[in-house]
Amino acid sequence: MKSRVSVIGAGLAGVEAAYQIWSRGIEVDLYEMRPNRMTEAHQTGFLAEMVCSNSLGSTDMSSASGLLKEELKRLGSFFLSEAEKTRVPAGNSFSVDRLKLSERITRSIRSKSGINLITKEIRDIDEIEGTVIIATGPLTSPDLSESLTRITLRKNLFFFDATSPIIRSDSIDFSKLYRASRYNKGAADFVNIPLDKESYDEFVHELTNTETVAEKEFEKIDFFEYCLPVEEIARRGNQSLAFGTLRPVGLEDPKTNTIPHAVVQLRQDDLRSNFYQMVGFQTRLKQKEQKRIFRSLPGLGKAQFERYGRMHRNTYINAPLIINHFFQCKTRDDVFFAGQICGVEGYVESTGSGLIAGIYAAKKILNEPLIPLPETTANGALIHYITRSDWKNFKPTRFTFGLLRELSENNSLFSKKSNKKMNKRKKKEMKASVALKKLDEWLLKISN
Ligand SMILES: Cc1cc2nc3c(=O)[nH]c(=O)nc-3n(C[C@H](O)[C@H](O)[C@H](O)COP(=O)(O)OP(=O)(O)OC[C@H]3O[C@@H](n4cnc5c(N)ncnc54)[C@H](O)[C@@H]3O)c2cc1C
């Protein structure tokens, strides 16, 4: 083992970074504060815990998440290869047993000589000497956040988003519900709660006329669009949920042979199906109100909540000002940022940034050149976006196809097609194949 890198935070990004560095023959000190000090969202002391949904997104290659995961697979992602072993049925989506996955990862990391897992909260960045990756996530402990302002030279930004409730399956009356996947795609893994117009209207009325958790004075509520609380969506218009989270399209109720007015979906949360998660039901409602309102839904009259939805902090740096294309701090090349704190958003994006930051940190230690990941790859486009976008309006970002450069305009494949939808999909598939080709070329370059 040559030299050493410290990684602070053994979440999705930190664990992936540590593994990548270790697999390149470099010793790693991996610091994790849990279980001694917990965050507001984590429930265990295990590493790489997925704190909310158990889904890693679609596996479809023309979806942003599908492409991102395929790139990570080719890059040798440790997290994804472990995740594969704990998959639960969920149609087209890559969903896992969250607890099993983090248990597996913890066992595996502990078994690696050369990764020293240290249970400790790092309160001041100056406690660490040498090359360090900061991967402490959206719930970075307040003391460390404060000390990071010495590096970032300005206050960290923060905003809020919210988590969905999880219900014990033995408390659900499944006789009132039905299984189906939207458009009958893949296995019927979702359990659906049908609502007619009258019960939908009543439900929306209750959602929008009840108490939410009080805001603290210093908290500027600025929700991330992807993870809006269900009551916030409902407030945008009486039918906004029926056209969004609760849209019934393709979900025919076999009892009535009709499509209900709206459908609440439950997704299996663990391998043994002990728990179900309310899909898209992130919320800031008070717990007693969640219990009252969600129990009014068919089949949930006696629902026991394993976890209530809630709001949470989200810490991140102003990436365009602070880091370069290698996730490296512009003012200190021995400091890297990875995961949600560096300005990406989402499980897969966080894992990806950890993986790539890990490769770059290892290259730095090995005195090898740092070669930028092409912008034509999904991960490269995301890095490009977070490091080049307008710092005044910067927000953590997911990967979307919109971040990839447009394909050549005069490509005859597109001009002849009349079906716009078909073109869109085709374009995505072509962008995906260019991305994977460029990624393979980059991999070849960095391994020579
Ligand atoms: C409540 C919540 C719900 C979310 N839901 C989703 C979702 O459903 N889908 C999705 O794609 N994304 C979701 N996200 C966003 C994001 O993808 C996850 O937070 C993801 O886990 C981020 O990965 P990370 O490695 O950056 O941080 P984390 O996985 O949170 O890892 C950071 C680690 O650092 C540790 N740590 C913090 N401070 C210190 C310190 N000072 N010293 C030592 N250790 C420290 C923490 O305990 C934690 O283990 C959610 C985020 C939050 C906060």
Coordinates of C-alpha atoms and ligand atoms in Angstrom, one line a residue:
M1 CA 0.0 0.0 0.0
K2 CA 1.3 3.4 -1.0
S3 CA 0.6 6.6 0.9
R4 CA -2.9 7.4 2.3
V5 CA -6.1 9.3 1.5
S6 CA -8.7 10.3 4.1
V7 CA -12.4 10.2 3.3
I8 CA -14.8 11.9 5.6
G9 CA -18.3 10.4 5.6
A10 CA -19.1 6.8 4.7
G11 CA -22.3 7.4 2.8
L12 CA -23.0 6.5 -0.8
A13 CA -20.2 8.8 -2.2
G14 CA -17.6 8.2 0.6
V15 CA -17.8 4.4 0.5
E16 CA -17.5 4.4 -3.3
A17 CA -14.6 6.8 -3.2
A18 CA -12.8 4.8 -0.5
Y19 CA -13.2 1.6 -2.5
Q20 CA -11.9 3.1 -5.7
I21 CA -8.8 4.5 -3.9
W22 CA -8.2 1.2 -2.0
S23 CA -8.5 -0.8 -5.2
R24 CA -5.7 1.3 -6.7
G25 CA -3.4 0.2 -3.9
I26 CA -3.7 3.3 -1.6
E27 CA -4.5 3.1 2.1
V28 CA -7.7 4.9 3.2
D29 CA -8.8 6.3 6.5
L30 CA -12.6 6.4 6.2
Y31 CA -14.3 8.5 8.9
E32 CA -18.0 8.0 9.8
M33 CA -19.7 9.6 12.7
R34 CA -22.7 7.2 12.9
P35 CA -23.8 5.4 15.1
N36 CA -22.1 7.7 17.8
R37 CA -23.7 10.7 16.3
M38 CA -26.8 10.2 14.0
T39 CA -28.2 12.5 11.4
E40 CA -31.9 13.5 11.2
A41 CA -32.6 11.0 8.4
H42 CA -30.3 8.0 8.9
Q43 CA -31.8 5.2 10.9
T44 CA -28.8 2.8 11.4
G45 CA -25.1 2.8 12.0
F46 CA -24.5 1.0 8.7
L47 CA -22.5 2.5 5.8
A48 CA -24.0 3.8 2.6
E49 CA -27.5 3.9 4.0
M50 CA -30.2 5.0 1.5
V51 CA -32.2 7.3 3.6
C52 CA -35.5 7.5 1.8
S53 CA -36.7 5.8 -1.4
N54 CA -35.4 2.3 -2.0
S55 CA -35.2 3.0 -5.8
L56 CA -32.1 3.6 -7.8
G57 CA -34.2 4.6 -10.8
S58 CA -35.0 3.1 -14.1
T59 CA -32.9 0.5 -15.9
D60 CA -34.1 1.7 -19.3
M61 CA -31.0 2.9 -21.3
S62 CA -33.0 5.8 -22.7
S63 CA -33.6 7.1 -19.2
A64 CA -31.1 9.4 -17.5
S65 CA -30.8 7.2 -14.5
G66 CA -30.3 4.1 -16.7
L67 CA -27.4 5.7 -18.6
L68 CA -25.8 7.0 -15.4
K69 CA -25.9 3.5 -13.9
E70 CA -24.5 1.8 -17.0
E71 CA -21.6 4.2 -16.9
L72 CA -21.0 3.5 -13.2
K73 CA -21.1 -0.2 -13.9
R74 CA -18.5 0.1 -16.6
L75 CA -16.4 2.2 -14.2
G76 CA -16.5 -0.7 -11.7
S77 CA -18.9 0.8 -9.1
F78 CA -18.6 -1.1 -5.8
F79 CA -22.0 0.3 -4.6
L80 CA -23.9 -0.8 -7.7
S81 CA -22.4 -4.3 -7.7
E82 CA -23.5 -4.8 -4.0
A83 CA -26.9 -3.3 -4.8
E84 CA -27.4 -5.8 -7.6
K85 CA -27.2 -8.6 -4.9
T86 CA -30.1 -7.1 -2.9
R87 CA -32.6 -6.1 -5.6
V88 CA -36.3 -6.4 -4.9
P89 CA -39.0 -6.7 -7.6
A90 CA -40.0 -3.3 -8.9
G91 CA -40.8 -3.6 -12.6
N92 CA -38.5 -1.4 -14.7
S93 CA -36.9 0.3 -11.7
F94 CA -33.7 -0.8 -9.9
S95 CA -35.0 -1.1 -6.3
V96 CA -33.2 -2.7 -3.4
D97 CA -33.6 -3.9 0.2
R98 CA -32.0 -0.8 1.8
L99 CA -31.1 -2.4 5.1
K100 CA -29.6 -5.6 3.5
L101 CA -27.6 -3.4 1.2
S102 CA -26.0 -1.2 3.8
E103 CA -25.3 -4.3 6.0
R104 CA -23.5 -6.0 3.1
I105 CA -21.5 -2.9 2.3
T106 CA -20.5 -2.4 6.0
R107 CA -19.3 -6.0 6.2
S108 CA -17.4 -5.8 3.0
I109 CA -15.6 -2.5 3.8
R110 CA -14.7 -3.7 7.3
S111 CA -13.1 -6.8 5.8
K112 CA -10.7 -4.9 3.6
S113 CA -7.3 -4.5 5.0
G114 CA -6.2 -1.1 3.8
I115 CA -9.5 0.6 4.6
N116 CA -9.4 1.8 8.2
L117 CA -13.0 2.5 9.2
I118 CA -12.9 5.1 12.0
T119 CA -16.1 5.9 13.9
K120 CA -15.6 9.6 14.6
E121 CA -17.3 12.9 13.8
I122 CA -14.8 15.2 12.2
R123 CA -15.6 18.6 13.5
D124 CA -12.8 20.6 12.0
I125 CA -11.3 20.0 8.6
D126 CA -7.9 20.9 10.0
E127 CA -8.0 17.6 12.1
I128 CA -7.1 15.8 8.8
E129 CA -3.7 16.0 7.2
G130 CA -2.9 15.2 3.6
T131 CA -5.3 14.5 0.7
V132 CA -8.9 14.3 1.8
I133 CA -12.3 13.7 0.2
I134 CA -15.2 15.5 2.0
A135 CA -18.3 13.3 1.4
T136 CA -20.4 14.2 4.4
G137 CA -23.6 14.6 2.4
P138 CA -26.6 16.8 2.7
L139 CA -26.7 16.3 6.5
T140 CA -23.1 17.2 7.2
S141 CA -22.7 17.9 10.9
P142 CA -23.0 21.6 11.8
D143 CA -19.5 21.9 13.3
L144 CA -17.9 20.5 10.2
S145 CA -20.1 22.7 8.0
E146 CA -18.9 25.7 9.9
S147 CA -15.3 24.8 9.6
L148 CA -15.7 24.2 5.8
T149 CA -16.6 27.9 5.4
R150 CA -12.8 28.5 5.9
I151 CA -12.3 26.6 2.7
T152 CA -15.3 27.7 0.7
L153 CA -14.7 31.3 1.9
R154 CA -18.5 31.8 2.1
K155 CA -21.4 30.4 4.1
N156 CA -22.6 27.0 2.8
L157 CA -26.0 27.2 1.2
F158 CA -28.8 25.0 2.4
F159 CA -32.4 24.2 1.5
F160 CA -35.0 21.6 2.4
D161 CA -36.7 18.6 1.0
A162 CA -38.8 15.9 2.5
T163 CA -39.1 12.0 2.9
S164 CA -42.1 9.6 2.2
P165 CA -43.8 7.5 4.9
I166 CA -43.2 3.8 5.3
I167 CA -46.0 1.5 6.4
R168 CA -45.9 -2.0 7.9
S169 CA -47.4 -4.4 5.4
D170 CA -49.3 -6.4 8.1
S171 CA -51.3 -3.3 8.9
I172 CA -52.5 -2.8 5.3
D173 CA -55.8 -4.3 4.1
F174 CA -54.7 -5.5 0.6
S175 CA -58.3 -6.8 -0.2
K176 CA -59.2 -3.1 -1.0
L177 CA -56.1 -2.6 -3.3
Y178 CA -54.8 -4.1 -6.5
R179 CA -51.4 -4.9 -8.0
A180 CA -50.5 -3.4 -11.4
S181 CA -47.6 -1.8 -13.1
R182 CA -48.2 1.4 -15.1
Y183 CA -49.0 0.5 -18.8
N184 CA -48.6 -3.1 -17.7
K185 CA -44.9 -2.7 -18.1
G186 CA -42.9 -5.4 -16.4
A187 CA -44.1 -7.3 -13.3
A188 CA -47.1 -5.9 -11.4
D189 CA -45.0 -4.9 -8.4
F190 CA -46.8 -1.8 -7.2
V191 CA -49.8 -2.0 -5.0
N192 CA -52.5 0.6 -6.0
I193 CA -55.0 2.4 -3.9
P194 CA -57.9 3.5 -6.2
L195 CA -59.7 6.8 -5.5
D196 CA -62.9 7.9 -7.1
K197 CA -63.4 11.7 -7.8
E198 CA -65.2 12.3 -4.5
S199 CA -62.7 10.6 -2.3
Y200 CA -59.8 12.2 -4.2
D201 CA -61.3 15.7 -3.7
E202 CA -61.8 15.0 0.0
F203 CA -58.2 13.7 0.3
V204 CA -56.8 16.8 -1.5
H205 CA -58.9 19.1 0.8
E206 CA -57.5 17.4 3.9
L207 CA -54.0 17.6 2.6
T208 CA -54.1 21.3 1.8
N209 CA -56.0 22.3 5.0
T210 CA -53.8 20.9 7.7
E211 CA -50.8 21.8 9.8
T212 CA -47.3 21.3 8.6
V213 CA -44.2 21.3 10.7
A214 CA -43.3 24.8 11.8
E215 CA -40.4 26.5 10.0
K216 CA -37.5 27.6 12.1
E217 CA -36.7 31.3 11.7
F218 CA -33.4 30.8 9.9
E219 CA -34.8 28.3 7.5
K220 CA -35.6 29.7 4.1
I221 CA -38.0 27.1 2.6
D222 CA -36.7 26.5 -0.9
F223 CA -37.8 23.0 -2.0
F224 CA -36.1 20.9 -4.6
E225 CA -38.6 20.4 -7.5
Y226 CA -37.9 16.7 -7.7
C227 CA -38.8 16.1 -4.1
L228 CA -41.7 18.5 -3.4
P229 CA -43.8 17.6 -0.4
V230 CA -47.1 16.1 -1.5
E231 CA -49.1 18.9 0.2
E232 CA -47.1 21.5 -1.7
I233 CA -48.0 19.8 -5.0
A234 CA -51.6 19.6 -4.0
R235 CA -51.6 23.3 -3.2
R236 CA -50.7 24.1 -6.8
G237 CA -54.1 23.1 -8.1
N238 CA -57.0 20.7 -7.2
Q239 CA -56.0 18.3 -10.0
S240 CA -52.2 18.6 -9.8
L241 CA -51.8 15.3 -7.9
A242 CA -54.2 13.5 -10.2
F243 CA -52.0 14.5 -13.1
G244 CA -48.8 14.0 -11.2
T245 CA -48.0 11.7 -8.2
L246 CA -51.4 10.1 -8.3
R247 CA -51.9 9.8 -12.0
P248 CA -53.9 6.7 -12.8
V249 CA -53.0 6.3 -16.5
G250 CA -52.4 2.6 -17.4
L251 CA -53.6 1.3 -14.0
E252 CA -56.9 -0.3 -14.6
D253 CA -58.6 -1.6 -11.5
P254 CA -59.4 -5.3 -12.2
K255 CA -62.4 -5.2 -9.9
T256 CA -64.2 -2.5 -11.9
N257 CA -62.4 -2.8 -15.2
T258 CA -62.1 1.0 -15.1
I259 CA -59.3 3.5 -14.6
P260 CA -59.8 5.2 -11.2
H261 CA -59.8 9.0 -11.0
A262 CA -56.5 8.8 -9.1
V263 CA -54.2 6.2 -7.7
V264 CA -51.9 6.2 -4.6
Q265 CA -49.1 3.7 -5.2
L266 CA -47.3 1.7 -2.6
R267 CA -43.9 0.2 -3.4
Q268 CA -42.3 -2.8 -1.6
D269 CA -39.4 -1.4 0.6
D270 CA -37.6 -4.6 1.7
L271 CA -36.9 -8.1 0.4
R272 CA -39.3 -9.7 2.9
S273 CA -42.0 -7.2 2.0
N274 CA -42.5 -6.3 5.6
F275 CA -42.8 -2.6 4.6
Y276 CA -44.3 -0.5 1.8
Q277 CA -43.4 3.0 0.9
M278 CA -46.0 5.5 -0.3
V279 CA -44.6 6.5 -3.7
G280 CA -44.0 10.3 -4.0
F281 CA -45.4 11.1 -0.6
Q282 CA -42.6 13.2 0.8
T283 CA -44.3 15.5 3.3
R284 CA -43.9 18.2 6.0
L285 CA -47.3 17.4 7.6
K286 CA -47.2 16.9 11.4
Q287 CA -47.0 13.2 12.3
K288 CA -50.5 13.1 13.9
E289 CA -51.9 14.6 10.7
Q290 CA -50.1 12.2 8.5
K291 CA -51.6 9.3 10.5
R292 CA -55.1 10.8 10.3
I293 CA -55.1 11.8 6.6
F294 CA -53.2 8.7 5.2
R295 CA -55.4 6.4 7.3
S296 CA -58.4 7.8 5.4
L297 CA -57.2 6.1 2.3
P298 CA -58.8 2.7 1.3
G299 CA -56.9 -0.2 2.8
L300 CA -54.9 2.1 5.2
G301 CA -57.5 2.4 7.9
K302 CA -55.3 0.6 10.4
A303 CA -51.9 1.6 8.9
Q304 CA -49.0 1.4 11.2
F305 CA -46.3 3.8 10.2
E306 CA -42.7 2.5 10.4
R307 CA -41.5 5.9 9.5
Y308 CA -43.3 9.2 9.0
G309 CA -42.5 11.6 6.2
R310 CA -40.5 14.6 7.3
M311 CA -38.5 17.6 6.2
H312 CA -34.7 17.8 6.4
R313 CA -31.7 19.9 6.0
N314 CA -29.6 19.9 2.8
T315 CA -26.1 21.2 2.9
Y316 CA -24.1 21.8 -0.3
I317 CA -21.2 24.0 -1.5
N318 CA -21.5 26.5 -4.3
A319 CA -19.7 24.2 -6.7
P320 CA -19.1 26.5 -9.6
L321 CA -17.1 28.8 -7.3
I322 CA -15.4 26.1 -5.2
I323 CA -14.4 23.0 -7.2
N324 CA -12.9 22.2 -10.6
H325 CA -13.6 19.4 -13.1
F326 CA -11.8 16.9 -10.9
F327 CA -13.9 17.6 -7.8
Q328 CA -10.9 19.3 -6.4
C329 CA -11.1 22.5 -4.4
K330 CA -9.8 25.4 -6.5
T331 CA -7.8 26.9 -3.6
R332 CA -6.5 23.6 -2.1
D333 CA -5.7 20.8 -4.5
D334 CA -5.4 18.3 -1.6
V335 CA -9.1 18.7 -0.8
F336 CA -11.8 17.0 -2.9
F337 CA -15.6 17.2 -2.5
A338 CA -17.9 14.3 -3.4
G339 CA -21.6 13.3 -3.1
Q340 CA -24.5 15.6 -2.5
I341 CA -22.4 18.2 -0.7
C342 CA -20.5 18.9 -4.0
G343 CA -23.7 19.9 -5.7
V344 CA -25.0 16.7 -7.3
E345 CA -28.4 15.4 -6.3
G346 CA -29.6 11.8 -5.9
Y347 CA -28.3 8.4 -4.9
V348 CA -26.8 7.4 -8.3
E349 CA -25.3 10.9 -8.9
S350 CA -23.8 10.9 -5.4
T351 CA -22.3 7.5 -5.9
G352 CA -20.9 8.5 -9.3
S353 CA -19.2 11.7 -8.0
G354 CA -17.7 9.6 -5.2
L355 CA -16.4 7.1 -7.7
I356 CA -14.8 9.7 -9.9
A357 CA -13.4 11.8 -7.1
G358 CA -11.9 8.6 -5.7
I359 CA -10.2 7.9 -9.0
Y360 CA -8.8 11.5 -9.2
A361 CA -7.6 11.5 -5.6
A362 CA -5.8 8.2 -6.3
K363 CA -4.3 9.6 -9.5
K364 CA -3.0 12.6 -7.6
I365 CA -1.4 10.5 -4.9
L366 CA 0.2 8.3 -7.7
N367 CA 1.4 11.4 -9.5
E368 CA -0.5 10.4 -12.6
P369 CA -2.2 13.0 -14.9
L370 CA -5.8 13.9 -14.2
I371 CA -7.6 13.5 -17.5
P372 CA -11.1 15.2 -17.6
L373 CA -14.1 12.9 -18.1
P374 CA -15.6 14.0 -21.5
E375 CA -18.6 16.2 -21.4
T376 CA -20.3 13.8 -23.8
T377 CA -20.6 11.2 -21.0
A378 CA -23.4 11.4 -18.4
N379 CA -21.1 11.8 -15.4
G380 CA -18.8 14.2 -17.4
A381 CA -21.8 16.3 -18.4
L382 CA -22.9 16.5 -14.8
I383 CA -19.5 17.5 -13.6
H384 CA -19.3 20.1 -16.3
Y385 CA -22.7 21.5 -15.3
I386 CA -22.0 21.8 -11.6
T387 CA -18.6 23.4 -12.1
R388 CA -19.7 25.8 -14.9
S389 CA -23.2 26.8 -14.2
D390 CA -24.2 30.2 -12.8
W391 CA -23.0 30.4 -9.2
K392 CA -25.7 32.9 -8.3
N393 CA -28.5 30.4 -8.9
F394 CA -26.7 27.2 -8.2
K395 CA -28.7 24.3 -6.8
P396 CA -27.8 20.5 -6.5
T397 CA -28.5 18.9 -9.8
R398 CA -29.5 15.5 -11.1
F399 CA -28.3 14.2 -14.4
T400 CA -30.7 14.7 -17.3
F401 CA -30.3 14.2 -21.0
G402 CA -30.6 18.0 -21.3
L403 CA -27.1 18.3 -19.8
L404 CA -25.6 16.3 -22.7
R405 CA -24.6 18.2 -25.9
E406 CA -27.1 18.0 -28.8
L407 CA -26.3 15.6 -31.5
S408 CA -25.6 17.0 -34.9
E409 CA -28.6 18.9 -36.3
N410 CA -28.3 17.6 -39.8
N411 CA -28.5 13.9 -38.8
S412 CA -30.8 12.4 -41.4
L413 CA -32.1 9.9 -38.8
F414 CA -34.1 12.7 -37.1
S415 CA -35.3 14.8 -40.0
K416 CA -37.3 12.1 -41.7
K417 CA -39.2 11.0 -38.6
S418 CA -42.6 12.5 -38.1
N419 CA -43.3 11.0 -34.7
K420 CA -41.8 13.5 -32.2
K421 CA -42.0 11.1 -29.3
M422 CA -40.1 8.4 -31.2
N423 CA -37.5 11.0 -32.2
K424 CA -37.0 12.0 -28.6
R425 CA -36.4 8.4 -27.5
K426 CA -34.1 7.7 -30.5
K427 CA -32.1 10.8 -29.7
K428 CA -31.7 9.7 -26.2
E429 CA -30.6 6.2 -27.3
M430 CA -28.0 7.8 -29.6
K431 CA -26.7 10.2 -27.0
A432 CA -26.4 7.2 -24.7
S433 CA -24.4 5.2 -27.1
V434 CA -22.1 8.2 -27.8
A435 CA -21.7 8.6 -24.0
L436 CA -20.8 5.0 -23.5
K437 CA -18.3 5.0 -26.4
K438 CA -16.6 8.1 -24.9
L439 CA -16.6 6.6 -21.5
D440 CA -14.8 3.4 -22.7
E441 CA -12.2 5.6 -24.5
W442 CA -11.6 7.6 -21.3
L443 CA -11.3 4.4 -19.3
L444 CA -8.7 3.1 -21.7
K445 CA -6.7 6.4 -21.5
I446 CA -6.7 6.5 -17.7
S447 CA -5.6 2.9 -17.4
N448 CA -2.6 3.3 -19.7
Ligands
LIG1 C1 -33.8 12.9 3.9 C2 -33.3 12.7 2.5 C3 -34.0 11.9 1.6 C4 -33.5 11.7 0.3 N1 -34.1 10.9 -0.5 C5 -33.6 10.6 -1.7 C6 -34.3 9.7 -2.6 O1 -35.3 9.2 -2.3 N2 -33.7 9.4 -3.8 C7 -32.5 10.0 -4.2 O2 -32.0 9.6 -5.2 N3 -31.9 10.8 -3.3 C8 -32.4 11.2 -2.1 N4 -31.7 12.0 -1.3 C9 -30.5 12.7 -1.8 C10 -29.2 12.0 -1.8 O3 -29.1 11.2 -2.9 C11 -28.8 11.2 -0.6 O4 -28.8 12.0 0.5 C12 -27.5 10.5 -0.7 O5 -27.3 9.6 0.3 C13 -26.3 11.4 -0.8 O6 -25.1 10.7 -0.7 P1 -23.9 11.2 0.1 O7 -22.8 10.2 0.1 O8 -23.5 12.6 -0.5 O9 -24.4 11.5 1.6 P2 -24.8 10.4 2.7 O10 -25.2 9.2 2.0 O11 -25.7 11.2 3.6 O12 -23.4 10.2 3.4 C14 -22.8 11.1 4.2 C15 -22.2 10.4 5.4 O13 -21.4 11.4 6.2 C16 -21.6 11.2 7.6 N5 -21.2 12.5 8.2 C17 -21.8 13.7 8.2 N6 -21.1 14.6 8.8 C18 -20.0 13.9 9.3 C19 -18.8 14.4 10.1 N7 -18.7 15.6 10.5 N8 -17.9 13.4 10.4 C20 -18.0 12.1 10.0 N9 -19.1 11.7 9.3 C21 -20.0 12.6 8.9 C22 -23.1 10.9 7.6 O14 -23.4 10.2 8.8 C23 -23.3 10.0 6.4 O15 -23.1 8.6 6.7 C24 -32.2 12.3 0.0 C25 -31.6 13.1 0.9 C26 -32.1 13.3 2.1 C27 -31.3 14.1 3.1

